[in-house]
Amino acid sequence: MAPEFGEQFDHLPLIPEHVLRKHSIHQPLDTRFRAAARLLQSIWRTDKQLPAGSYIGPDGKPAKLGSRISVKAGQAGANFVTPEIAALALREVCYREIGAMIDEERLLTNLLSSMPLVFNLFAPLRFDLKLATAIVRQVVRDFIGEVTQVLFEHAPARGNPKFTGDYTAFDVCIRYKTDNGHRGFIAIEVKYSESCQEPVPTPRPRYDDLSRETGLFIDPDSPYLRTNPLQQLWREHCLAQTMVANELYDEGYFLLIAPQFNHLVQAAAGAYRCQLNEPSERQVPFINVTLEDFISAMRQAGAKDHAAALFRRYADFWLVDGEIELALSALTQKRTPRVLDSTKGKRGAPKAEAPLQPTAEQSPKRRLVKGAEHSPTV
């Protein structure tokens, strides 16, 4: 019986190596979540009948990788849930903000990257601001107002010393107006298979000043804020606070969105929260929202088909469980071993025994989440 929408495990499995190799996704350095997510993306690619991409292996030769799609498929927009989202993503690449950093190869061909996830998740909000408002009201509990704009790869003023003086940016920035006319924003960082272990940029004195001036942190000089896994959250939170300090907005929020089973990112979010003071008036609060909760909010706001497609693509780990069941069942479905024939004094086959067949209850199947059959075809 298929699980209800959103039903999940306590934790993800360790994927057997032979299963990973079967799908051409064996990467020894993968985290537990990344390996499971890589398999989920490979299953999605196979179901969509998309050709696998490749990468340059340790030997310097190209090798097949099931969690990527071919360059041709990527250029056709196959990394996006709908053609409309693909068109929006390609247009945003063309009209990106000056100084914005967008890796087009990752965006178009890497199924594991959070970059296509950002567009798959937030393009519907860009298309329908009423939907955006309904979703935001569910994920930000004290939110009052109406969404007016959704921006991708946004920073208020790259390189401007009044802000952070560097090129730090948000994956998404949602602008809104409150019922009393205040201007607000929701700055969003999205993670999928990443582990908050990005390359640490060269420290800038400006961040030390902001860390102290903003009043956001219990110990603004803490070395933990300046190293992984917290440094990116620290930098982006400082940037968000400068947007209020420089009077671009009257208020704002800083959101992190990541899968509930990405334990490294969830642990980083918990550790970061421990570094924060309770926000006072005009301070930007930090909110951690799981990817699953955001998709659920989208579903409750009325975008049921799109929510089902997103869940199937990024969070339906029952499909990973199904692949493990298939692998384990294969071990028990081998033919009966040959036995000693006592009448002939040598080994022979059993008399007229049919090969073992699994019962209906034992037959492994991919478990689909209710509603996943409505996933749009790319």
Tab-separated table of C-alpha atoms in Angstrom:
chain	number	residue	atom	x	y	z
A	1	MET	CA	0.000	0.000	0.000
A	2	ALA	CA	1.383	3.389	-1.010
A	3	PRO	CA	2.123	5.774	1.891
A	4	GLU	CA	0.113	8.936	2.307
A	5	PHE	CA	1.554	12.223	1.022
A	6	GLY	CA	4.486	13.254	3.167
A	7	GLU	CA	4.822	9.988	5.114
A	8	GLN	CA	8.498	9.200	5.535
A	9	PHE	CA	11.140	7.226	7.431
A	10	ASP	CA	12.986	8.054	10.623
A	11	HIS	CA	16.232	8.184	8.651
A	12	LEU	CA	17.565	7.221	5.235
A	13	PRO	CA	19.393	3.965	4.500
A	14	LEU	CA	22.996	3.369	3.574
A	15	ILE	CA	22.783	2.381	-0.096
A	16	PRO	CA	24.547	-0.922	-0.963
A	17	GLU	CA	27.469	-0.350	-3.296
A	18	HIS	CA	26.181	-2.723	-5.973
A	19	VAL	CA	22.929	-0.718	-6.153
A	20	LEU	CA	24.896	2.494	-6.658
A	21	ARG	CA	27.042	0.883	-9.340
A	22	LYS	CA	23.957	-0.469	-11.101
A	23	HIS	CA	22.729	3.117	-11.476
A	24	SER	CA	26.201	4.491	-12.358
A	25	ILE	CA	26.250	6.713	-9.278
A	26	HIS	CA	28.887	5.142	-7.027
A	27	GLN	CA	30.723	8.101	-5.486
A	28	PRO	CA	32.717	7.017	-2.398
A	29	LEU	CA	32.892	10.530	-0.935
A	30	ASP	CA	29.116	11.029	-0.889
A	31	THR	CA	27.431	11.693	2.429
A	32	ARG	CA	24.619	9.355	3.477
A	33	PHE	CA	21.976	11.807	2.301
A	34	ARG	CA	23.788	12.689	-0.908
A	35	ALA	CA	24.054	9.025	-1.932
A	36	ALA	CA	20.330	8.494	-1.349
A	37	ALA	CA	19.454	11.728	-3.148
A	38	ARG	CA	21.738	10.792	-6.036
A	39	LEU	CA	19.896	7.471	-6.395
A	40	LEU	CA	16.522	9.237	-6.228
A	41	GLN	CA	17.576	11.586	-9.031
A	42	SER	CA	18.820	8.682	-11.129
A	43	ILE	CA	15.458	6.929	-10.699
A	44	TRP	CA	13.657	10.131	-11.736
A	45	ARG	CA	15.891	10.479	-14.805
A	46	THR	CA	15.280	6.862	-15.801
A	47	ASP	CA	11.511	7.214	-15.380
A	48	LYS	CA	11.591	10.318	-17.595
A	49	GLN	CA	13.687	8.388	-20.167
A	50	LEU	CA	16.409	11.035	-20.116
A	51	PRO	CA	19.956	10.124	-21.218
A	52	ALA	CA	22.568	10.065	-18.472
A	53	GLY	CA	25.297	12.670	-18.424
A	54	SER	CA	28.968	12.224	-17.620
A	55	TYR	CA	31.856	13.637	-15.626
A	56	ILE	CA	35.621	13.472	-15.831
A	57	GLY	CA	36.811	10.608	-13.631
A	58	PRO	CA	40.037	10.348	-11.610
A	59	ASP	CA	41.739	8.815	-14.638
A	60	GLY	CA	40.984	11.901	-16.710
A	61	LYS	CA	38.437	10.080	-18.870
A	62	PRO	CA	34.708	10.807	-19.127
A	63	ALA	CA	32.519	8.446	-17.101
A	64	LYS	CA	28.756	7.983	-17.067
A	65	LEU	CA	26.941	9.520	-14.083
A	66	GLY	CA	23.298	8.651	-13.517
A	67	SER	CA	22.580	11.789	-11.484
A	68	ARG	CA	23.272	14.012	-14.480
A	69	ILE	CA	21.581	14.389	-17.825
A	70	SER	CA	23.237	14.888	-21.192
A	71	VAL	CA	24.132	18.371	-22.388
A	72	LYS	CA	21.550	18.099	-25.173
A	73	ALA	CA	18.787	17.165	-22.706
A	74	GLY	CA	19.896	19.933	-20.365
A	75	GLN	CA	19.802	22.559	-23.098
A	76	ALA	CA	16.274	21.383	-23.913
A	77	GLY	CA	15.225	22.212	-20.329
A	78	ALA	CA	14.849	18.650	-19.046
A	79	ASN	CA	16.232	19.513	-15.587
A	80	PHE	CA	13.062	21.458	-14.831
A	81	VAL	CA	9.656	20.105	-13.854
A	82	THR	CA	7.729	21.946	-16.586
A	83	PRO	CA	8.605	23.684	-19.873
A	84	GLU	CA	7.367	26.976	-18.412
A	85	ILE	CA	9.860	26.736	-15.548
A	86	ALA	CA	12.628	25.854	-18.000
A	87	ALA	CA	11.829	28.953	-20.067
A	88	LEU	CA	11.862	31.152	-16.952
A	89	ALA	CA	15.198	29.714	-15.783
A	90	LEU	CA	16.842	30.305	-19.177
A	91	ARG	CA	15.500	33.853	-19.269
A	92	GLU	CA	16.819	34.519	-15.759
A	93	VAL	CA	20.253	33.321	-16.895
A	94	CYS	CA	20.149	35.909	-19.678
A	95	TYR	CA	18.897	38.728	-17.447
A	96	ARG	CA	20.789	37.887	-14.264
A	97	GLU	CA	21.780	40.789	-12.035
A	98	ILE	CA	25.144	42.362	-12.759
A	99	GLY	CA	27.731	40.356	-10.850
A	100	ALA	CA	25.403	37.413	-10.227
A	101	MET	CA	27.127	34.029	-10.262
A	102	ILE	CA	25.180	31.283	-12.076
A	103	ASP	CA	26.875	28.029	-13.094
A	104	GLU	CA	24.945	27.159	-16.246
A	105	GLU	CA	26.273	23.600	-16.464
A	106	ARG	CA	25.083	22.782	-12.943
A	107	LEU	CA	21.781	24.501	-13.577
A	108	LEU	CA	21.025	22.604	-16.775
A	109	THR	CA	22.548	19.142	-16.332
A	110	ASN	CA	23.163	18.415	-12.633
A	111	LEU	CA	20.061	16.785	-11.153
A	112	LEU	CA	21.490	16.967	-7.609
A	113	SER	CA	22.225	20.678	-7.664
A	114	SER	CA	20.123	23.071	-5.613
A	115	MET	CA	20.186	25.551	-8.519
A	116	PRO	CA	17.462	23.845	-10.616
A	117	LEU	CA	15.600	23.063	-7.381
A	118	VAL	CA	15.368	26.806	-6.691
A	119	PHE	CA	13.566	27.383	-9.988
A	120	ASN	CA	11.421	24.256	-9.700
A	121	LEU	CA	10.374	25.344	-6.206
A	122	PHE	CA	9.861	29.082	-6.669
A	123	ALA	CA	8.887	29.594	-10.313
A	124	PRO	CA	5.211	28.847	-9.501
A	125	LEU	CA	5.363	31.629	-6.894
A	126	ARG	CA	6.805	33.978	-9.516
A	127	PHE	CA	3.978	33.074	-11.909
A	128	ASP	CA	1.214	33.443	-9.306
A	129	LEU	CA	1.712	36.030	-6.558
A	130	LYS	CA	-1.525	35.024	-4.824
A	131	LEU	CA	-0.172	31.490	-4.545
A	132	ALA	CA	3.093	32.952	-3.260
A	133	THR	CA	1.252	34.895	-0.569
A	134	ALA	CA	-0.719	31.814	0.515
A	135	ILE	CA	2.456	29.731	0.805
A	136	VAL	CA	4.404	32.389	2.690
A	137	ARG	CA	1.576	32.758	5.199
A	138	GLN	CA	1.973	29.067	6.033
A	139	VAL	CA	5.759	28.917	6.348
A	140	VAL	CA	6.207	32.296	8.095
A	141	ARG	CA	3.650	32.149	10.890
A	142	ASP	CA	3.520	35.853	11.793
A	143	PHE	CA	3.549	37.056	8.193
A	144	ILE	CA	0.894	39.612	7.243
A	145	GLY	CA	0.854	41.201	3.836
A	146	GLU	CA	0.946	40.443	0.117
A	147	VAL	CA	3.841	39.188	-2.000
A	148	THR	CA	4.727	41.680	-4.735
A	149	GLN	CA	7.778	40.153	-6.448
A	150	VAL	CA	9.986	37.047	-6.541
A	151	LEU	CA	13.655	37.529	-7.471
A	152	PHE	CA	16.310	34.894	-8.209
A	153	GLU	CA	20.037	35.098	-7.298
A	154	HIS	CA	19.523	38.493	-5.727
A	155	ALA	CA	21.727	40.863	-3.767
A	156	PRO	CA	20.815	44.468	-2.933
A	157	ALA	CA	24.152	45.998	-4.015
A	158	ARG	CA	27.060	43.723	-4.875
A	159	GLY	CA	30.398	45.155	-3.829
A	160	ASN	CA	28.854	48.140	-2.016
A	161	PRO	CA	30.665	48.767	1.303
A	162	LYS	CA	27.410	50.014	2.861
A	163	PHE	CA	26.237	46.431	2.699
A	164	THR	CA	28.763	43.552	2.852
A	165	GLY	CA	31.208	44.840	0.263
A	166	ASP	CA	31.349	41.492	-1.518
A	167	TYR	CA	29.233	39.369	-3.867
A	168	THR	CA	27.232	37.398	-1.322
A	169	ALA	CA	23.672	36.851	-2.601
A	170	PHE	CA	20.452	35.003	-1.838
A	171	ASP	CA	19.075	32.176	-3.954
A	172	VAL	CA	15.652	33.836	-3.800
A	173	CYS	CA	14.325	37.122	-2.457
A	174	ILE	CA	10.574	37.542	-2.015
A	175	ARG	CA	9.389	41.129	-1.705
A	176	TYR	CA	6.124	42.005	0.019
A	177	LYS	CA	4.061	44.819	1.460
A	178	THR	CA	2.310	44.550	4.791
A	179	ASP	CA	-1.242	45.608	5.516
A	180	ASN	CA	0.062	48.798	7.133
A	181	GLY	CA	2.240	49.671	4.135
A	182	HIS	CA	5.614	48.438	5.378
A	183	ARG	CA	8.096	47.131	2.828
A	184	GLY	CA	9.401	43.661	3.598
A	185	PHE	CA	11.521	40.870	2.174
A	186	ILE	CA	12.168	37.173	2.696
A	187	ALA	CA	15.761	36.250	1.853
A	188	ILE	CA	16.117	32.533	1.151
A	189	GLU	CA	19.024	30.095	0.999
A	190	VAL	CA	18.176	26.693	-0.522
A	191	LYS	CA	20.153	23.496	0.031
A	192	TYR	CA	19.522	20.044	-1.397
A	193	SER	CA	22.442	17.612	-1.391
A	194	GLU	CA	24.990	20.172	-0.173
A	195	SER	CA	26.488	19.741	3.295
A	196	CYS	CA	27.344	23.334	4.342
A	197	GLN	CA	30.998	22.642	3.597
A	198	GLU	CA	31.436	25.182	0.814
A	199	PRO	CA	34.859	26.784	0.232
A	200	VAL	CA	35.307	29.457	2.883
A	201	PRO	CA	35.882	32.897	1.313
A	202	THR	CA	38.683	35.166	2.432
A	203	PRO	CA	37.597	36.858	5.680
A	204	ARG	CA	36.623	40.526	5.273
A	205	PRO	CA	36.823	43.077	8.100
A	206	ARG	CA	33.391	44.364	7.025
A	207	TYR	CA	31.763	41.181	8.336
A	208	ASP	CA	33.424	41.619	11.712
A	209	ASP	CA	31.900	45.099	11.910
A	210	LEU	CA	28.461	43.889	10.819
A	211	SER	CA	28.563	40.956	13.208
A	212	ARG	CA	28.910	43.393	16.088
A	213	GLU	CA	26.675	46.189	14.749
A	214	THR	CA	23.636	44.079	13.897
A	215	GLY	CA	23.128	42.718	17.416
A	216	LEU	CA	22.050	39.396	15.923
A	217	PHE	CA	24.644	37.227	17.667
A	218	ILE	CA	25.293	36.195	21.245
A	219	ASP	CA	29.049	36.335	20.614
A	220	PRO	CA	29.631	38.355	17.432
A	221	ASP	CA	33.348	37.485	17.503
A	222	SER	CA	32.810	33.731	17.768
A	223	PRO	CA	35.156	31.772	15.465
A	224	TYR	CA	32.358	29.245	14.862
A	225	LEU	CA	30.452	31.858	12.858
A	226	ARG	CA	33.396	32.305	10.529
A	227	THR	CA	33.988	28.653	9.628
A	228	ASN	CA	31.966	25.818	8.146
A	229	PRO	CA	29.236	24.806	8.564
A	230	LEU	CA	27.991	28.219	9.788
A	231	GLN	CA	29.904	30.813	7.780
A	232	GLN	CA	27.520	31.050	4.821
A	233	LEU	CA	24.475	31.466	7.060
A	234	TRP	CA	26.360	34.104	9.063
A	235	ARG	CA	27.314	36.075	5.937
A	236	GLU	CA	23.844	35.961	4.416
A	237	HIS	CA	22.153	36.869	7.690
A	238	CYS	CA	24.452	39.903	8.003
A	239	LEU	CA	23.563	40.868	4.428
A	240	ALA	CA	19.853	40.542	5.192
A	241	GLN	CA	20.186	42.839	8.209
A	242	THR	CA	21.989	45.508	6.141
A	243	MET	CA	18.919	45.676	3.892
A	244	VAL	CA	16.919	46.970	6.852
A	245	ALA	CA	19.766	49.084	8.231
A	246	ASN	CA	20.137	50.867	4.885
A	247	GLU	CA	16.359	51.477	4.808
A	248	LEU	CA	15.670	49.506	1.654
A	249	TYR	CA	13.022	47.675	3.688
A	250	ASP	CA	11.222	48.123	6.968
A	251	GLU	CA	11.411	44.447	7.953
A	252	GLY	CA	12.504	41.055	6.710
A	253	TYR	CA	13.147	37.372	7.321
A	254	PHE	CA	16.049	35.062	6.552
A	255	LEU	CA	14.964	31.518	5.610
A	256	LEU	CA	16.919	28.325	5.135
A	257	ILE	CA	15.169	25.585	3.132
A	258	ALA	CA	16.693	22.084	3.102
A	259	PRO	CA	15.490	18.463	3.159
A	260	GLN	CA	14.617	17.083	6.579
A	261	PHE	CA	16.908	14.086	5.978
A	262	ASN	CA	19.948	16.161	5.060
A	263	HIS	CA	21.234	15.733	8.590
A	264	LEU	CA	24.384	17.815	8.062
A	265	VAL	CA	22.447	20.895	6.976
A	266	GLN	CA	19.824	20.391	9.685
A	267	ALA	CA	22.596	20.092	12.288
A	268	ALA	CA	24.173	23.294	10.944
A	269	ALA	CA	20.823	25.086	11.222
A	270	GLY	CA	20.476	23.982	14.832
A	271	ALA	CA	24.028	25.053	15.667
A	272	TYR	CA	23.520	28.415	13.973
A	273	ARG	CA	20.341	29.074	15.922
A	274	CYS	CA	22.313	28.585	19.138
A	275	GLN	CA	24.525	31.526	18.128
A	276	LEU	CA	21.594	33.955	17.836
A	277	ASN	CA	20.012	36.412	20.198
A	278	GLU	CA	16.248	36.656	20.304
A	279	PRO	CA	15.457	39.149	17.515
A	280	SER	CA	14.299	42.579	18.615
A	281	GLU	CA	12.361	45.161	16.605
A	282	ARG	CA	13.805	45.751	13.106
A	283	GLN	CA	16.077	42.737	13.422
A	284	VAL	CA	15.798	39.980	10.810
A	285	PRO	CA	14.853	36.606	12.358
A	286	PHE	CA	16.272	33.289	11.119
A	287	ILE	CA	13.750	30.578	10.188
A	288	ASN	CA	14.589	26.992	9.233
A	289	VAL	CA	11.967	25.380	6.967
A	290	THR	CA	12.287	21.825	5.690
A	291	LEU	CA	11.866	21.233	1.985
A	292	GLU	CA	9.081	18.783	2.770
A	293	ASP	CA	7.168	21.388	4.800
A	294	PHE	CA	7.520	23.938	2.013
A	295	ILE	CA	6.171	21.446	-0.536
A	296	SER	CA	3.331	20.613	1.851
A	297	ALA	CA	2.518	24.338	2.153
A	298	MET	CA	2.404	24.538	-1.635
A	299	ARG	CA	0.008	21.608	-1.730
A	300	GLN	CA	-2.252	23.127	0.919
A	301	ALA	CA	-2.234	26.439	-0.967
A	302	GLY	CA	-3.802	24.694	-3.963
A	303	ALA	CA	-0.863	23.725	-6.206
A	304	LYS	CA	-1.423	19.997	-5.603
A	305	ASP	CA	-0.102	18.650	-8.904
A	306	HIS	CA	3.073	20.686	-8.766
A	307	ALA	CA	3.630	19.766	-5.118
A	308	ALA	CA	3.259	16.074	-6.023
A	309	ALA	CA	5.779	16.465	-8.859
A	310	LEU	CA	8.267	18.182	-6.535
A	311	PHE	CA	7.822	15.575	-3.823
A	312	ARG	CA	8.331	12.773	-6.341
A	313	ARG	CA	11.471	14.399	-7.726
A	314	TYR	CA	13.185	15.539	-4.530
A	315	ALA	CA	11.710	13.864	-1.445
A	316	ASP	CA	10.048	10.534	-2.303
A	317	PHE	CA	12.625	8.270	-0.694
A	318	TRP	CA	10.175	5.361	-0.806
A	319	LEU	CA	11.522	4.964	-4.343
A	320	VAL	CA	15.003	4.484	-2.919
A	321	ASP	CA	13.551	1.948	-0.488
A	322	GLY	CA	12.004	0.151	-3.473
A	323	GLU	CA	15.392	-0.133	-5.191
A	324	ILE	CA	16.883	-1.659	-2.056
A	325	GLU	CA	13.985	-4.127	-1.852
A	326	LEU	CA	14.584	-5.114	-5.475
A	327	ALA	CA	18.251	-5.736	-4.749
A	328	LEU	CA	17.549	-7.761	-1.599
A	329	SER	CA	14.799	-9.775	-3.269
A	330	ALA	CA	17.154	-10.705	-6.086
A	331	LEU	CA	19.337	-12.476	-3.522
A	332	THR	CA	16.446	-14.714	-2.444
A	333	GLN	CA	15.149	-15.494	-5.938
A	334	LYS	CA	18.089	-17.566	-7.149
A	335	ARG	CA	17.394	-21.056	-8.420
A	336	THR	CA	17.416	-23.910	-5.902
A	337	PRO	CA	21.015	-25.174	-5.593
A	338	ARG	CA	21.874	-28.498	-7.228
A	339	VAL	CA	21.721	-31.456	-4.792
A	340	LEU	CA	23.407	-34.866	-4.541
A	341	ASP	CA	21.504	-37.556	-6.494
A	342	SER	CA	21.944	-40.662	-4.247
A	343	THR	CA	20.828	-43.078	-6.994
A	344	LYS	CA	23.603	-41.975	-9.324
A	345	GLY	CA	26.256	-41.061	-6.794
A	346	LYS	CA	26.723	-37.642	-8.295
A	347	ARG	CA	25.144	-34.188	-8.201
A	348	GLY	CA	22.005	-33.673	-10.193
A	349	ALA	CA	19.058	-31.322	-10.462
A	350	PRO	CA	15.909	-31.786	-8.342
A	351	LYS	CA	13.088	-33.635	-10.075
A	352	ALA	CA	10.660	-31.318	-11.895
A	353	GLU	CA	10.794	-28.526	-9.311
A	354	ALA	CA	9.638	-25.177	-10.674
A	355	PRO	CA	11.871	-22.120	-10.082
A	356	LEU	CA	10.955	-20.189	-6.984
A	357	GLN	CA	8.609	-17.274	-7.685
A	358	PRO	CA	7.820	-14.466	-5.239
A	359	THR	CA	4.289	-14.236	-3.930
A	360	ALA	CA	2.251	-11.093	-4.529
A	361	GLU	CA	3.170	-9.892	-1.056
A	362	GLN	CA	6.895	-10.543	-1.646
A	363	SER	CA	7.099	-8.998	-5.104
A	364	PRO	CA	9.075	-5.755	-4.746
A	365	LYS	CA	7.591	-2.640	-6.252
A	366	ARG	CA	8.558	0.980	-6.371
A	367	ARG	CA	6.357	2.689	-3.855
A	368	LEU	CA	4.798	5.834	-5.253
A	369	VAL	CA	3.469	8.645	-3.098
A	370	LYS	CA	-0.197	9.364	-3.522
A	371	GLY	CA	-0.578	11.998	-6.187
A	372	ALA	CA	2.838	11.432	-7.808
A	373	GLU	CA	1.167	10.089	-10.927
A	374	HIS	CA	0.262	13.686	-11.772
A	375	SER	CA	3.905	14.700	-12.298
A	376	PRO	CA	4.117	16.807	-15.468
A	377	THR	CA	6.223	15.405	-18.299
A	378	VAL	CA	9.256	17.511	-19.218
